[in-house]
Amino acid sequence: MDQKSAGLNITIFFCQQIDPDQDTNRRALEKELGKRIRFFPLPCSGRIDPLHLMGALESGADKVYLVTCPEGACRYQEGNLRARKRIAYTQGLIEEIGLERERLELIITPAGNPVTVDELARGLLAREALIGPSPIRG
Amino acid sequence: MITAERKPLSEIKEMIAPYRKILVVGCGSCVAECASGGEKETGLLGSALRMDAKSSKKEIEVKEMTLDRQCVYEFINQLTDVIDQYDVVLSLGCGAGVQAVAGVFPKVHIVPALNTTFIGETKEAGLWVESCRACGDCKLGFFAAVCPVTRCAKGLFNGPCGGSRTDRCEVDPDVPCAWQLIVSRLEEMGRLDLLRKVHPPADWSKQQGKGPRKIHREDQST
Ligand code: SF4
Ligand code: SF4
C-alpha cells in the first residue's frame, strides 16, 4: 500500500531553492490532504535543526522528509551536507526512544531535472508505506 | 570552558523513572557552547522524553527551562517560583551546575543529564579538546602556553621524553607531541632560554588531596 492510502501523516521540510513557486504549488495538495501533509520551506536545507525534526514527530508526523537541492548545487555551499549530518544525528536520538530511524529520511533532488514541490510530494506519497503510524500519534 | 556529553537516554530514564513531573533545566554557558546542555539540547531532551513516554503509554509531564548560568545563584533563583510544581529536576548543567541548584533547593531531587568531561577549548565546529586540568599552579608561562600536564601523555615538566615520531606523541599518534609544540613555539618566540630551567615535580596538593578547593576573595564578597 502506498503512503497516501495508508493514511500516514507526512511532513516535508525542503530547501526552497528547488522550487521558486513552492508557495503556490503546494496549495492544492495542502487543501486535499489537510493536516495529513505539512510543508516547511527552508531558505537552505542546512538550516534544519534536529529540534525541527523532533518537533514534527512530536506533533504526530509518521514520516518526516528533508528535501535538499542536488549534491554540489547548494547555494550556500555546504547546506545539504549539513542537512545529512543533522538527519543522522536525529535518527540516533529517535532510535534511543525506540522509534525507527526510517521515520526520518533525506531526499536529494536529482541534478538537471527540476521538480515542483507538489510533484515531489506526490511522488513521496506514492511510495510504498514501509512503516505504520507512529506510536507518538497516540 | 567546561565540556560535557549527554548520558545515554536509558540511564536518564532510569533516574527519572519514579517521577511524573519533570523539569529539564539547561545552562546557557559552557555546556551550550559545547552543544550538550544549552537551550537546543534541553529542547531535544524534553522532546525525546515526552515522545518516549507517549509511545510507552506513560503519563509524564516534561517542561524545559534554560538558565543563563546554572552555577550562579542569581540565575538559579529563576527556578524558585516554578520548582515546587515538579517532582524532579533533570539538569543539563555541568556537575557544578547540578550541585549549585541542589544547594539552593535542598528538598528537590535533582539528577544529572550530562557527564561532565573536561576543561577544554572549541578547536573547530563540533570538536572540543581538553586543554587544562586545573592543577592550581599554572606553568604555561614557561611552556609557550602549551600545557604539559594536560597535553603531554606523561605530564612531563622537563621533556620531551624522546619517544615522539614526526611530531606525534608516542602514546597516541593522533595527538601532537606537546613537547614538540613547546620547543617549536619557544624557538619562534626566541625564548629557547626558558628550557634551561629545571622544574621540580608539580605540587599536586594545589589540586587534590584536601577535599574541594575554594577561592575566597574578600574584595568580591558582600
Ligand atoms: S553550570 Fe556554570 S560552569 Fe557549569 S556549564 Fe553552566 S556556566 Fe559553565
Ligand atoms: S599548567 Fe595547570 S592550570 Fe595551567 S593549563 Fe596546565 S593544568 Fe591548567
Coordinates of C-alpha atoms and ligand atoms in Angstrom, one line a residue:
Chain A
M1 CA 0.0 0.0 0.0
D2 CA 1.3 3.5 -0.7
Q3 CA 1.8 6.1 2.0
K4 CA -1.1 8.1 0.9
S5 CA -3.6 5.3 1.1
A6 CA -2.1 4.1 4.3
G7 CA -3.2 7.4 5.8
L8 CA 0.3 8.4 7.0
N9 CA 0.9 11.9 8.3
I10 CA 3.8 13.3 6.2
T11 CA 5.9 16.3 7.0
I12 CA 8.2 17.7 4.3
F13 CA 11.0 20.2 5.1
F14 CA 12.5 21.4 1.9
C15 CA 15.1 23.7 0.5
Q16 CA 13.0 26.4 -1.3
Q17 CA 15.7 26.8 -3.9
I18 CA 14.3 23.7 -5.5
D19 CA 11.0 25.3 -6.4
P20 CA 10.7 29.1 -6.6
D21 CA 6.9 28.8 -6.8
Q22 CA 6.6 26.4 -3.9
D23 CA 4.1 28.7 -2.1
T24 CA 1.5 28.4 -4.9
N25 CA 2.5 24.9 -6.0
R26 CA 1.8 23.2 -2.7
R27 CA -1.6 24.7 -2.0
A28 CA -3.7 22.1 -3.9
L29 CA -2.1 19.3 -2.0
E30 CA -2.5 21.0 1.3
K31 CA -6.2 21.5 0.6
E32 CA -6.6 17.9 -0.5
L33 CA -4.9 16.3 2.4
G34 CA -5.3 18.9 5.2
K35 CA -3.4 18.1 8.3
R36 CA -2.0 14.9 6.8
I37 CA 0.6 16.8 4.9
R38 CA 2.7 19.7 6.2
F39 CA 5.3 21.6 4.3
F40 CA 8.1 23.7 5.8
P41 CA 10.1 25.7 3.3
L42 CA 13.7 26.4 4.5
P43 CA 16.0 29.0 2.9
C44 CA 18.5 26.2 2.8
S45 CA 18.3 22.6 3.9
G46 CA 21.3 23.3 6.1
R47 CA 19.1 25.4 8.3
I48 CA 17.3 22.4 9.6
D49 CA 17.8 21.8 13.2
P50 CA 17.2 18.4 15.0
L51 CA 14.6 20.3 17.1
H52 CA 12.5 20.9 14.0
L53 CA 12.6 17.2 13.1
M54 CA 11.8 16.2 16.7
G55 CA 9.0 18.8 16.8
A56 CA 7.5 17.3 13.7
L57 CA 7.5 13.8 15.1
E58 CA 6.2 15.0 18.4
S59 CA 3.3 16.7 16.8
G60 CA 2.2 13.5 15.1
A61 CA 4.1 13.1 11.9
D62 CA 4.6 9.4 10.9
K63 CA 7.2 10.2 8.3
V64 CA 9.4 13.3 8.0
Y65 CA 11.3 14.1 4.9
L66 CA 14.1 16.6 4.4
V67 CA 14.5 17.5 0.8
T68 CA 17.7 19.1 -0.3
C69 CA 18.8 20.6 -3.6
P70 CA 21.1 18.4 -5.7
E71 CA 24.5 17.4 -4.4
G72 CA 27.0 20.2 -5.3
A73 CA 24.3 22.7 -6.1
C74 CA 23.8 24.2 -2.7
R75 CA 23.6 28.0 -3.0
Y76 CA 25.2 28.2 0.5
Q77 CA 27.9 25.7 -0.4
E78 CA 27.5 23.0 2.2
G79 CA 24.0 23.3 3.4
N80 CA 22.9 20.0 2.0
L81 CA 25.9 18.2 3.6
R82 CA 25.0 19.6 6.9
A83 CA 21.4 18.5 6.4
R84 CA 22.6 14.9 6.0
K85 CA 24.5 15.1 9.3
R86 CA 21.5 16.6 11.2
I87 CA 19.3 13.8 9.9
A88 CA 21.8 11.2 11.0
Y89 CA 22.1 12.8 14.5
T90 CA 18.4 12.9 15.0
Q91 CA 18.0 9.4 13.7
G92 CA 20.3 8.3 16.5
L93 CA 18.2 10.2 19.0
I94 CA 14.9 8.7 17.9
E95 CA 16.4 5.2 18.0
E96 CA 17.1 5.8 21.7
I97 CA 13.4 6.2 22.2
G98 CA 12.5 3.2 20.2
L99 CA 11.4 4.9 17.0
E100 CA 12.6 3.6 13.7
R101 CA 15.3 5.7 12.0
E102 CA 13.3 5.3 8.8
R103 CA 10.8 7.8 10.1
L104 CA 13.3 10.5 9.1
E105 CA 14.6 10.5 5.6
L106 CA 16.8 12.7 3.5
I107 CA 15.8 13.2 -0.2
I108 CA 18.4 14.7 -2.5
T109 CA 16.7 16.1 -5.6
P110 CA 18.4 14.8 -8.8
A111 CA 20.5 17.3 -10.7
G112 CA 19.4 18.6 -14.0
N113 CA 15.8 17.6 -13.5
P114 CA 13.9 20.3 -11.7
V115 CA 10.7 19.3 -9.9
T116 CA 8.0 21.3 -8.3
V117 CA 7.4 20.7 -4.6
D118 CA 3.9 19.2 -5.3
E119 CA 5.3 16.8 -7.9
L120 CA 7.9 15.8 -5.4
A121 CA 5.4 15.4 -2.6
R122 CA 3.1 13.3 -4.7
G123 CA 6.0 11.1 -5.6
L124 CA 6.7 10.6 -1.9
L125 CA 3.1 9.9 -1.1
A126 CA 3.0 7.2 -3.8
R127 CA 5.9 5.4 -2.2
E128 CA 5.3 2.0 -0.6
A129 CA 4.4 2.5 3.1
L130 CA 7.2 0.6 4.9
I131 CA 6.3 1.9 8.3
G132 CA 3.0 2.3 10.0
P133 CA 1.5 5.1 12.1
S134 CA 3.9 6.4 14.7
P135 CA 3.2 5.3 18.3
I136 CA 3.6 9.0 19.3
R137 CA 0.3 9.8 17.4
G138 CA -1.5 8.1 20.2
Chain B
M1 CA 35.0 26.1 29.2
I2 CA 33.7 23.0 30.9
T3 CA 32.7 20.4 28.4
A4 CA 30.2 17.6 28.8
E5 CA 28.3 14.9 26.9
R6 CA 24.7 13.7 27.3
K7 CA 24.2 10.5 29.1
P8 CA 22.5 7.7 27.3
L9 CA 18.8 8.1 27.4
S10 CA 18.4 4.7 29.1
E11 CA 20.4 6.0 32.1
I12 CA 18.5 9.2 32.3
K13 CA 15.2 7.4 32.1
E14 CA 16.2 5.1 35.0
M15 CA 16.9 8.1 37.2
I16 CA 13.6 9.9 36.5
A17 CA 11.5 6.7 36.4
P18 CA 9.9 7.2 39.9
Y19 CA 8.7 10.7 38.9
R20 CA 5.8 12.1 36.9
K21 CA 6.5 15.8 36.7
I22 CA 9.9 16.6 35.3
L23 CA 11.6 20.0 34.9
V24 CA 14.5 19.8 32.4
V25 CA 16.9 22.6 33.1
G26 CA 19.6 23.7 30.7
C27 CA 22.5 26.0 31.1
G28 CA 23.3 28.7 28.5
S29 CA 27.0 29.0 29.2
C30 CA 29.8 26.4 28.8
V31 CA 27.6 23.4 28.1
A32 CA 25.7 25.4 25.5
E33 CA 29.0 26.2 23.7
C34 CA 29.9 22.5 23.6
A35 CA 26.4 21.7 22.4
S36 CA 25.5 19.4 25.2
G37 CA 23.3 21.4 27.6
G38 CA 22.2 24.6 26.0
E39 CA 18.6 25.6 25.1
K40 CA 18.6 23.5 22.0
E41 CA 19.8 20.3 23.7
T42 CA 17.4 20.9 26.5
G43 CA 14.6 21.1 24.0
L44 CA 15.7 18.0 22.3
L45 CA 15.9 16.0 25.5
G46 CA 12.5 17.3 26.6
S47 CA 11.0 16.3 23.3
A48 CA 12.7 12.9 23.4
L49 CA 11.4 12.2 26.9
R50 CA 7.8 13.2 26.0
M51 CA 7.8 11.1 22.9
D52 CA 9.3 8.1 24.8
A53 CA 6.7 8.3 27.5
K54 CA 3.9 8.6 24.9
S55 CA 5.0 5.6 23.0
S56 CA 5.2 3.5 26.1
K57 CA 1.8 4.9 27.3
K58 CA 3.4 6.5 30.4
E59 CA 1.8 9.7 31.7
I60 CA 4.5 12.2 32.4
E61 CA 4.8 16.0 32.2
V62 CA 8.0 17.4 30.9
K63 CA 8.8 21.1 30.8
E64 CA 12.1 22.8 29.8
M65 CA 13.8 25.9 31.0
T66 CA 17.3 27.2 30.4
L67 CA 19.2 29.4 32.8
D68 CA 21.9 31.7 31.5
R69 CA 24.3 30.1 34.1
Q70 CA 23.4 27.2 36.3
C71 CA 26.2 27.7 38.8
V72 CA 25.4 31.2 39.9
Y73 CA 22.7 32.0 42.5
E74 CA 21.3 35.0 40.7
F75 CA 20.3 32.7 37.8
I76 CA 19.3 29.7 39.8
N77 CA 16.9 31.9 41.6
Q78 CA 14.7 32.0 38.5
L79 CA 13.7 28.4 39.4
T80 CA 12.3 29.5 42.8
D81 CA 8.7 30.2 41.6
V82 CA 8.3 27.1 39.5
I83 CA 10.4 24.3 41.1
D84 CA 7.7 23.3 43.6
Q85 CA 5.4 22.2 40.7
Y86 CA 7.8 19.4 39.7
D87 CA 8.9 16.1 41.3
V88 CA 12.4 16.1 39.9
V89 CA 14.8 18.4 38.1
L90 CA 16.9 16.9 35.3
S91 CA 19.8 19.2 34.9
L92 CA 21.9 19.8 31.8
G93 CA 24.4 21.9 33.7
C94 CA 27.9 20.6 34.4
G95 CA 28.5 18.8 37.7
A96 CA 28.9 22.2 39.4
G97 CA 25.6 23.4 38.0
V98 CA 23.8 20.4 39.2
Q99 CA 25.2 20.8 42.7
A100 CA 24.6 24.5 42.8
V101 CA 20.9 24.0 42.1
A102 CA 20.7 21.3 44.7
G103 CA 22.4 23.6 47.2
V104 CA 19.6 26.2 46.7
F105 CA 16.7 23.7 46.8
P106 CA 17.6 21.1 49.4
K107 CA 14.3 19.3 49.2
V108 CA 14.2 18.8 45.5
H109 CA 15.6 15.7 43.9
I110 CA 18.0 16.8 41.1
V111 CA 19.7 14.5 38.7
P112 CA 22.3 15.0 36.0
A113 CA 21.6 14.5 32.3
L114 CA 25.2 15.0 31.4
N115 CA 28.6 13.5 32.0
T116 CA 30.9 16.4 32.8
T117 CA 34.1 15.7 30.9
F118 CA 36.9 18.2 30.9
I119 CA 38.1 21.9 30.7
G120 CA 38.7 22.5 27.1
E121 CA 38.5 24.6 24.0
T122 CA 36.5 24.6 20.8
K123 CA 39.0 23.6 18.2
E124 CA 36.6 23.6 15.2
A125 CA 32.9 23.2 14.7
G126 CA 32.0 20.0 16.5
L127 CA 35.4 19.4 18.0
W128 CA 36.4 20.1 21.6
V129 CA 39.7 19.1 23.2
E130 CA 40.9 19.1 26.7
S131 CA 43.5 21.8 27.5
C132 CA 43.7 22.3 31.2
R133 CA 43.4 20.0 34.3
A134 CA 43.0 22.9 36.7
C135 CA 46.2 22.0 38.6
G136 CA 46.1 25.1 40.6
D137 CA 49.6 26.2 39.8
C138 CA 49.7 27.3 36.2
K139 CA 53.1 27.0 34.5
L140 CA 52.0 27.9 30.9
G141 CA 54.4 30.9 31.1
F142 CA 57.4 28.5 30.9
F143 CA 56.0 26.3 28.3
A144 CA 55.0 28.6 25.5
A145 CA 51.3 28.3 26.5
V146 CA 51.1 24.6 25.8
C147 CA 50.1 22.7 29.0
P148 CA 52.3 19.7 29.6
V149 CA 50.1 18.5 32.5
T150 CA 47.2 18.0 30.1
R151 CA 48.6 17.7 26.6
C152 CA 51.7 15.5 27.3
A153 CA 50.6 11.9 27.9
K154 CA 53.3 11.6 30.5
G155 CA 52.8 15.0 32.1
L156 CA 56.5 15.9 31.8
F157 CA 57.7 19.2 33.0
N158 CA 61.2 18.5 31.7
G159 CA 60.5 17.0 28.4
P160 CA 60.5 15.8 25.8
C161 CA 60.5 12.1 26.6
G162 CA 62.4 11.2 23.4
G163 CA 59.8 8.9 22.0
S164 CA 57.9 11.2 19.7
R165 CA 57.9 10.4 16.0
T166 CA 57.5 13.1 13.4
D167 CA 56.0 15.5 15.9
R168 CA 53.4 12.9 17.2
C169 CA 53.1 11.6 20.7
E170 CA 54.4 8.0 21.1
V171 CA 51.5 7.1 23.3
D172 CA 48.9 8.2 20.8
P173 CA 50.0 9.1 17.3
D174 CA 46.7 11.0 16.8
V175 CA 47.9 13.6 19.2
P176 CA 50.7 16.1 18.6
C177 CA 53.6 15.8 20.9
A178 CA 53.1 18.6 23.5
W179 CA 56.9 19.0 23.9
Q180 CA 57.5 19.3 20.2
L181 CA 54.9 22.1 20.3
I182 CA 56.6 23.7 23.3
V183 CA 60.0 23.7 21.7
S184 CA 58.9 25.0 18.3
R185 CA 56.8 27.7 19.8
L186 CA 59.7 28.8 22.1
E187 CA 62.0 28.8 19.1
E188 CA 59.6 31.0 17.2
M189 CA 59.4 33.4 20.1
G190 CA 63.2 33.5 20.5
R191 CA 62.8 32.1 24.1
L192 CA 64.6 28.8 24.0
D193 CA 66.4 30.1 27.1
L194 CA 63.3 29.1 29.1
L195 CA 64.2 25.4 28.5
R196 CA 67.3 25.8 30.7
K197 CA 65.1 25.9 33.8
V198 CA 64.7 22.5 35.5
H199 CA 61.3 22.2 37.0
P200 CA 60.6 20.3 40.2
P201 CA 57.6 17.9 40.2
A202 CA 54.2 19.5 40.3
D203 CA 52.8 20.3 43.7
W204 CA 49.6 18.3 43.5
S205 CA 48.5 19.4 46.9
K206 CA 47.2 22.5 45.0
Q207 CA 44.9 20.3 43.0
Q208 CA 43.8 17.4 45.1
G209 CA 44.1 15.6 48.5
K210 CA 42.4 18.3 50.6
G211 CA 38.8 17.9 49.5
P212 CA 37.1 20.6 47.5
R213 CA 39.2 23.6 46.7
K214 CA 37.9 27.1 47.4
I215 CA 38.7 30.6 46.3
H216 CA 37.7 33.3 48.7
R217 CA 38.1 37.0 47.7
E218 CA 37.3 39.5 50.4
D219 CA 37.1 42.3 47.8
Q220 CA 34.4 40.5 46.0
S221 CA 32.3 39.5 48.9
T222 CA 29.3 41.4 50.2
Ligands
SF4_1 S1 26.8 25.5 35.4 FE1 28.4 27.1 35.2 S2 30.4 26.1 34.9 FE2 28.7 24.6 34.6 S3 28.3 24.7 32.4 FE3 26.9 26.2 33.3 S4 28.1 28.1 33.3 FE4 29.6 26.5 32.9
SF4_2 S1 49.6 24.2 34.0 FE1 47.8 23.7 35.3 S2 46.5 25.5 35.3 FE2 48.0 25.7 33.6 S3 46.9 24.9 31.8 FE3 48.1 23.2 32.7 S4 46.7 22.2 34.1 FE4 45.8 24.2 33.6

